[in-house]
Amino acid sequence: DRADYAASIYWYQQALEREPEQRDAVLVNLVSAYRTAGQYDRARQLVGQHLGRAAGRAEWLYQLGLVERAAGDRGAAVAAFVAAAQEDSSHYRACAQAGEVLYEQGRYREAVAHFFAATRVNKSYSRAWYGLGKTHRMLGDRSAALEALHQFLHYWPQREERALEVGRWIAELERAE
């Protein structure tokens, strides 16, 4: 509901004045509120104001990627996610987001590289294992898909809806033997 987003935006704007020690966290939340409310130009402007800082640059690039993805500019989103991962090689969420956007574009081989990079940095990041599994499945690489999908279930079996989907994929891939 737009009224809820407007209230969130107002609250975060007020929090900037009330909680200066929490400034970076509040700013990231404000960008998220702008993005969710569809106020992409405001979100981009806020991110742009903070990209020049050395500290936290990777996170601001990641936020820019989220804004561009929500705004529908997949090319700019991938560029921002890749830049975030290059800025901070431990930013596994940026790697996985780049993989997701590349997957949506049908660029499966490139997506695999980004999902794999995310799993190298954070072996328990189930979102990357899920992306890696579905991408290998699309490429027809049955054994790699099975391995990644089993890893997904190992690291996050409580996501019932997605676990059921993955279970169906695994059964389908195992029947194809």
mmCIF file of C-alpha atoms in Angstrom:
data_model
loop_
_atom_site.group_PDB
_atom_site.id
_atom_site.type_symbol
_atom_site.label_atom_id
_atom_site.label_comp_id
_atom_site.label_asym_id
_atom_site.label_seq_id
_atom_site.Cartn_x
_atom_site.Cartn_y
_atom_site.Cartn_z
ATOM 1 C CA ASP A 1 0.000 0.000 0.000
ATOM 2 C CA ARG A 2 1.405 3.386 -1.055
ATOM 3 C CA ALA A 3 0.374 5.006 2.239
ATOM 4 C CA ASP A 4 2.521 2.491 4.133
ATOM 5 C CA TYR A 5 5.524 3.299 1.934
ATOM 6 C CA ALA A 6 4.968 7.028 2.402
ATOM 7 C CA ALA A 7 4.871 6.471 6.170
ATOM 8 C CA SER A 8 8.079 4.426 6.022
ATOM 9 C CA ILE A 9 9.811 7.084 3.975
ATOM 10 C CA TYR A 10 8.723 9.779 6.440
ATOM 11 C CA TRP A 11 9.858 7.680 9.404
ATOM 12 C CA TYR A 12 13.310 7.046 7.901
ATOM 13 C CA GLN A 13 13.708 10.722 7.010
ATOM 14 C CA GLN A 14 12.943 11.624 10.617
ATOM 15 C CA ALA A 15 15.274 8.897 11.903
ATOM 16 C CA LEU A 16 18.166 10.503 10.025
ATOM 17 C CA GLU A 17 17.819 13.513 12.301
ATOM 18 C CA ARG A 18 17.080 11.562 15.498
ATOM 19 C CA GLU A 19 19.665 8.782 15.147
ATOM 20 C CA PRO A 20 22.865 10.123 13.560
ATOM 21 C CA GLU A 21 24.869 7.144 14.866
ATOM 22 C CA GLN A 22 22.658 4.850 12.754
ATOM 23 C CA ARG A 23 22.937 7.014 9.633
ATOM 24 C CA ASP A 24 24.206 4.377 7.172
ATOM 25 C CA ALA A 25 21.635 1.765 8.203
ATOM 26 C CA VAL A 26 18.824 4.319 8.046
ATOM 27 C CA LEU A 27 19.978 5.516 4.614
ATOM 28 C CA VAL A 28 19.966 1.953 3.243
ATOM 29 C CA ASN A 29 16.458 1.486 4.632
ATOM 30 C CA LEU A 30 15.381 4.783 3.088
ATOM 31 C CA VAL A 31 16.709 3.664 -0.318
ATOM 32 C CA SER A 32 14.758 0.429 0.109
ATOM 33 C CA ALA A 33 11.588 2.347 0.988
ATOM 34 C CA TYR A 34 11.973 4.605 -2.075
ATOM 35 C CA ARG A 35 12.602 1.530 -4.245
ATOM 36 C CA THR A 36 9.582 -0.326 -2.895
ATOM 37 C CA ALA A 37 7.404 2.757 -3.384
ATOM 38 C CA GLY A 38 8.535 2.975 -7.007
ATOM 39 C CA GLN A 39 10.405 6.236 -6.415
ATOM 40 C CA TYR A 40 13.439 5.085 -8.385
ATOM 41 C CA ASP A 41 14.842 8.544 -9.161
ATOM 42 C CA ARG A 42 14.879 9.448 -5.461
ATOM 43 C CA ALA A 43 16.509 6.115 -4.622
ATOM 44 C CA ARG A 44 19.151 6.621 -7.340
ATOM 45 C CA GLN A 45 19.822 10.165 -6.117
ATOM 46 C CA LEU A 46 20.344 8.989 -2.534
ATOM 47 C CA VAL A 47 22.645 6.166 -3.640
ATOM 48 C CA GLY A 48 24.586 8.551 -5.881
ATOM 49 C CA GLN A 49 25.241 10.865 -2.944
ATOM 50 C CA HIS A 50 27.026 8.051 -1.103
ATOM 51 C CA LEU A 51 28.851 6.191 -3.883
ATOM 52 C CA GLY A 52 31.796 8.574 -3.698
ATOM 53 C CA ARG A 53 32.707 7.435 -0.205
ATOM 54 C CA ALA A 54 35.319 4.713 0.004
ATOM 55 C CA ALA A 55 33.761 3.126 3.087
ATOM 56 C CA GLY A 56 30.756 1.016 2.246
ATOM 57 C CA ARG A 57 31.039 1.568 -1.518
ATOM 58 C CA ALA A 58 30.213 -2.070 -2.317
ATOM 59 C CA GLU A 59 26.980 -1.886 -0.337
ATOM 60 C CA TRP A 60 25.934 1.303 -2.139
ATOM 61 C CA LEU A 61 26.658 -0.322 -5.512
ATOM 62 C CA TYR A 62 24.580 -3.297 -4.376
ATOM 63 C CA GLN A 63 21.734 -0.948 -3.412
ATOM 64 C CA LEU A 64 21.997 0.704 -6.830
ATOM 65 C CA GLY A 65 21.702 -2.728 -8.427
ATOM 66 C CA LEU A 66 18.530 -3.428 -6.451
ATOM 67 C CA VAL A 67 17.057 -0.081 -7.538
ATOM 68 C CA GLU A 68 17.924 -0.645 -11.204
ATOM 69 C CA ARG A 69 16.510 -4.185 -11.102
ATOM 70 C CA ALA A 70 13.256 -2.944 -9.576
ATOM 71 C CA ALA A 71 13.118 -0.145 -12.160
ATOM 72 C CA GLY A 72 13.484 -2.725 -14.937
ATOM 73 C CA ASP A 73 16.970 -1.773 -16.156
ATOM 74 C CA ARG A 74 18.588 -5.195 -16.066
ATOM 75 C CA GLY A 75 21.782 -4.072 -17.800
ATOM 76 C CA ALA A 76 22.416 -1.364 -15.218
ATOM 77 C CA ALA A 77 21.476 -3.795 -12.441
ATOM 78 C CA VAL A 78 24.022 -6.401 -13.558
ATOM 79 C CA ALA A 79 26.695 -3.711 -13.946
ATOM 80 C CA ALA A 80 26.064 -2.446 -10.399
ATOM 81 C CA PHE A 81 26.032 -5.941 -8.861
ATOM 82 C CA VAL A 82 29.250 -6.914 -10.662
ATOM 83 C CA ALA A 83 30.889 -3.640 -9.576
ATOM 84 C CA ALA A 84 29.838 -4.319 -5.964
ATOM 85 C CA ALA A 85 31.375 -7.806 -6.082
ATOM 86 C CA GLN A 86 34.567 -6.401 -7.633
ATOM 87 C CA GLU A 87 34.745 -3.726 -4.947
ATOM 88 C CA ASP A 88 34.288 -6.311 -2.181
ATOM 89 C CA SER A 89 34.950 -9.918 -3.192
ATOM 90 C CA SER A 90 33.087 -11.141 -0.097
ATOM 91 C CA HIS A 91 29.787 -9.551 -1.228
ATOM 92 C CA TYR A 92 28.043 -12.837 -2.018
ATOM 93 C CA ARG A 93 24.594 -11.221 -2.242
ATOM 94 C CA ALA A 94 25.791 -9.041 -5.143
ATOM 95 C CA CYS A 95 27.129 -12.131 -6.933
ATOM 96 C CA ALA A 96 23.833 -13.975 -6.486
ATOM 97 C CA GLN A 97 21.766 -10.964 -7.602
ATOM 98 C CA ALA A 98 23.904 -10.644 -10.747
ATOM 99 C CA GLY A 99 23.281 -14.342 -11.374
ATOM 100 C CA GLU A 100 19.532 -13.898 -10.958
ATOM 101 C CA VAL A 101 19.337 -11.016 -13.416
ATOM 102 C CA LEU A 102 21.517 -12.841 -15.944
ATOM 103 C CA TYR A 103 19.274 -15.907 -15.568
ATOM 104 C CA GLU A 104 16.215 -13.736 -16.267
ATOM 105 C CA GLN A 105 17.958 -12.542 -19.435
ATOM 106 C CA GLY A 106 18.637 -16.117 -20.538
ATOM 107 C CA ARG A 107 22.391 -15.643 -20.092
ATOM 108 C CA TYR A 108 22.730 -18.939 -18.247
ATOM 109 C CA ARG A 109 26.472 -19.573 -18.570
ATOM 110 C CA GLU A 110 27.251 -16.119 -17.170
ATOM 111 C CA ALA A 111 24.690 -16.661 -14.418
ATOM 112 C CA VAL A 112 26.395 -19.908 -13.370
ATOM 113 C CA ALA A 113 29.681 -18.071 -12.800
ATOM 114 C CA HIS A 114 28.031 -15.522 -10.509
ATOM 115 C CA PHE A 115 26.002 -18.059 -8.531
ATOM 116 C CA PHE A 116 29.122 -20.189 -8.126
ATOM 117 C CA ALA A 117 31.098 -17.167 -6.897
ATOM 118 C CA ALA A 118 28.402 -16.529 -4.284
ATOM 119 C CA THR A 119 28.599 -20.139 -3.022
ATOM 120 C CA ARG A 120 32.416 -19.919 -2.807
ATOM 121 C CA VAL A 121 32.128 -16.888 -0.528
ATOM 122 C CA ASN A 122 29.196 -18.158 1.544
ATOM 123 C CA LYS A 123 28.699 -21.896 1.235
ATOM 124 C CA SER A 124 25.427 -21.771 3.188
ATOM 125 C CA TYR A 125 23.740 -19.095 1.030
ATOM 126 C CA SER A 126 20.789 -21.148 -0.147
ATOM 127 C CA ARG A 127 19.577 -18.506 -2.602
ATOM 128 C CA ALA A 128 22.780 -18.969 -4.626
ATOM 129 C CA TRP A 129 22.469 -22.775 -4.524
ATOM 130 C CA TYR A 130 18.883 -22.475 -5.743
ATOM 131 C CA GLY A 131 19.936 -20.195 -8.597
ATOM 132 C CA LEU A 132 22.845 -22.441 -9.485
ATOM 133 C CA GLY A 133 20.573 -25.501 -9.517
ATOM 134 C CA LYS A 134 17.857 -23.980 -11.672
ATOM 135 C CA THR A 135 20.448 -22.562 -14.074
ATOM 136 C CA HIS A 136 22.257 -25.883 -14.492
ATOM 137 C CA ARG A 137 18.829 -27.460 -15.016
ATOM 138 C CA MET A 138 18.123 -24.990 -17.838
ATOM 139 C CA LEU A 139 21.515 -25.792 -19.368
ATOM 140 C CA GLY A 140 20.734 -29.517 -19.222
ATOM 141 C CA ASP A 141 23.601 -30.271 -16.833
ATOM 142 C CA ARG A 142 21.763 -32.863 -14.763
ATOM 143 C CA SER A 143 24.530 -33.838 -12.328
ATOM 144 C CA ALA A 144 25.511 -30.222 -11.529
ATOM 145 C CA ALA A 145 21.829 -29.300 -11.116
ATOM 146 C CA LEU A 146 21.251 -32.199 -8.719
ATOM 147 C CA GLU A 147 24.307 -31.316 -6.656
ATOM 148 C CA ALA A 148 23.289 -27.646 -6.347
ATOM 149 C CA LEU A 149 19.643 -28.443 -5.589
ATOM 150 C CA HIS A 150 20.659 -30.903 -2.860
ATOM 151 C CA GLN A 151 22.900 -28.188 -1.390
ATOM 152 C CA PHE A 152 19.937 -25.806 -1.420
ATOM 153 C CA LEU A 153 17.820 -28.308 0.526
ATOM 154 C CA HIS A 154 20.692 -28.923 2.941
ATOM 155 C CA TYR A 155 21.170 -25.251 3.768
ATOM 156 C CA TRP A 156 17.571 -24.092 3.814
ATOM 157 C CA PRO A 157 15.021 -26.897 4.001
ATOM 158 C CA GLN A 158 12.529 -24.763 5.960
ATOM 159 C CA ARG A 159 11.531 -22.779 2.848
ATOM 160 C CA GLU A 160 8.675 -25.178 2.242
ATOM 161 C CA GLU A 161 7.238 -23.803 -1.011
ATOM 162 C CA ARG A 162 10.613 -23.582 -2.725
ATOM 163 C CA ALA A 163 11.711 -26.904 -1.200
ATOM 164 C CA LEU A 164 8.671 -28.591 -2.783
ATOM 165 C CA GLU A 165 9.553 -27.067 -6.155
ATOM 166 C CA VAL A 166 13.165 -28.219 -5.805
ATOM 167 C CA GLY A 167 11.986 -31.676 -4.739
ATOM 168 C CA ARG A 168 9.974 -31.938 -7.957
ATOM 169 C CA TRP A 169 12.988 -30.836 -10.002
ATOM 170 C CA ILE A 170 15.216 -33.401 -8.290
ATOM 171 C CA ALA A 171 12.716 -36.186 -8.946
ATOM 172 C CA GLU A 172 12.466 -35.115 -12.594
ATOM 173 C CA LEU A 173 16.260 -35.010 -12.995
ATOM 174 C CA GLU A 174 16.730 -38.388 -11.278
ATOM 175 C CA ARG A 175 14.105 -40.003 -13.533
ATOM 176 C CA ALA A 176 16.035 -38.729 -16.557
ATOM 177 C CA GLU A 177 18.985 -41.004 -15.729
#
